[in-house]
CSV table of C-alpha atoms in Angstrom, one decimal:
chain,number,residue,atom,x,y,z
A,210,UNK,CA,-92.9,41.1,39.4
A,211,UNK,CA,-90.6,43.7,37.8
A,212,UNK,CA,-87.8,42.7,40.2
A,213,UNK,CA,-88.1,39.0,39.1
A,214,UNK,CA,-87.9,40.0,35.5
A,215,UNK,CA,-84.9,42.3,36.3
A,216,UNK,CA,-83.1,39.5,38.1
A,217,UNK,CA,-83.8,36.9,35.4
A,218,UNK,CA,-82.6,39.3,32.8
A,219,UNK,CA,-79.4,40.0,34.6
A,220,UNK,CA,-78.7,36.3,35.1
A,221,UNK,CA,-79.3,35.7,31.4
A,222,UNK,CA,-77.1,38.6,30.5
A,223,UNK,CA,-74.1,37.3,32.5
A,224,UNK,CA,-74.6,33.8,31.3
A,225,UNK,CA,-74.8,34.9,27.7
A,226,UNK,CA,-71.7,37.0,28.0
A,227,UNK,CA,-69.8,34.0,29.4
A,228,UNK,CA,-70.8,31.9,26.4
A,229,UNK,CA,-70.1,34.6,23.8
A,230,UNK,CA,-66.7,35.7,25.2
A,231,UNK,CA,-65.2,32.4,26.4
A,232,UNK,CA,-67.1,29.3,25.2
A,233,UNK,CA,-64.0,27.1,25.5
A,234,UNK,CA,-63.5,28.2,29.1
A,235,UNK,CA,-67.1,27.2,29.9
A,236,UNK,CA,-66.4,23.7,28.4
A,237,UNK,CA,-63.4,23.4,30.7
A,238,UNK,CA,-65.3,24.5,33.7
A,239,UNK,CA,-68.0,21.9,33.0
A,240,UNK,CA,-65.4,19.2,32.6
A,241,UNK,CA,-63.9,20.1,36.0
A,242,UNK,CA,-67.4,20.1,37.6
A,243,UNK,CA,-68.0,16.7,36.2
A,244,UNK,CA,-64.9,15.3,38.0
A,245,UNK,CA,-66.0,16.8,41.4
A,246,UNK,CA,-67.9,14.6,43.8
A,247,UNK,CA,-71.6,15.4,44.3
A,248,UNK,CA,-71.0,16.7,47.8
A,249,UNK,CA,-68.5,19.2,46.5
A,250,UNK,CA,-70.9,20.4,43.8
A,251,UNK,CA,-73.6,20.9,46.4
A,252,UNK,CA,-71.2,22.9,48.6
A,253,UNK,CA,-70.2,25.0,45.6
A,254,UNK,CA,-73.9,25.6,44.8
A,255,UNK,CA,-74.6,26.6,48.4
A,256,UNK,CA,-71.7,29.0,48.3
A,257,UNK,CA,-73.0,30.6,45.1
A,258,UNK,CA,-76.5,30.8,46.6
A,259,UNK,CA,-75.4,32.5,49.8
A,260,UNK,CA,-73.2,34.9,47.7
A,261,UNK,CA,-76.2,35.8,45.6
A,262,UNK,CA,-78.3,36.4,48.7
A,263,UNK,CA,-75.6,38.7,50.1
A,264,UNK,CA,-75.4,40.6,46.9
A,265,UNK,CA,-79.2,41.1,46.9
A,266,UNK,CA,-79.1,42.2,50.5
A,267,UNK,CA,-76.3,44.7,49.8
A,268,UNK,CA,-78.3,46.1,46.9
A,269,UNK,CA,-81.3,46.7,49.1
A,270,UNK,CA,-79.1,48.0,51.9
A,271,UNK,CA,-77.5,50.5,49.6
A,272,UNK,CA,-80.9,51.7,48.4
A,273,UNK,CA,-81.7,50.0,45.1
């Protein structure tokens, strides 16, 4: 359970930093995402998902 809380906290930290440091950039990114077709957004989501899984695997491999 602690790992879930740690992961959720890290995601919230990164998301919060993005909104605090560059709110206008977030708005532009969202505008670009709106213009992409649904299939491209799904592919981007899958890429982010796989990248996250690789990061988690690497963290456990290194010895976290």
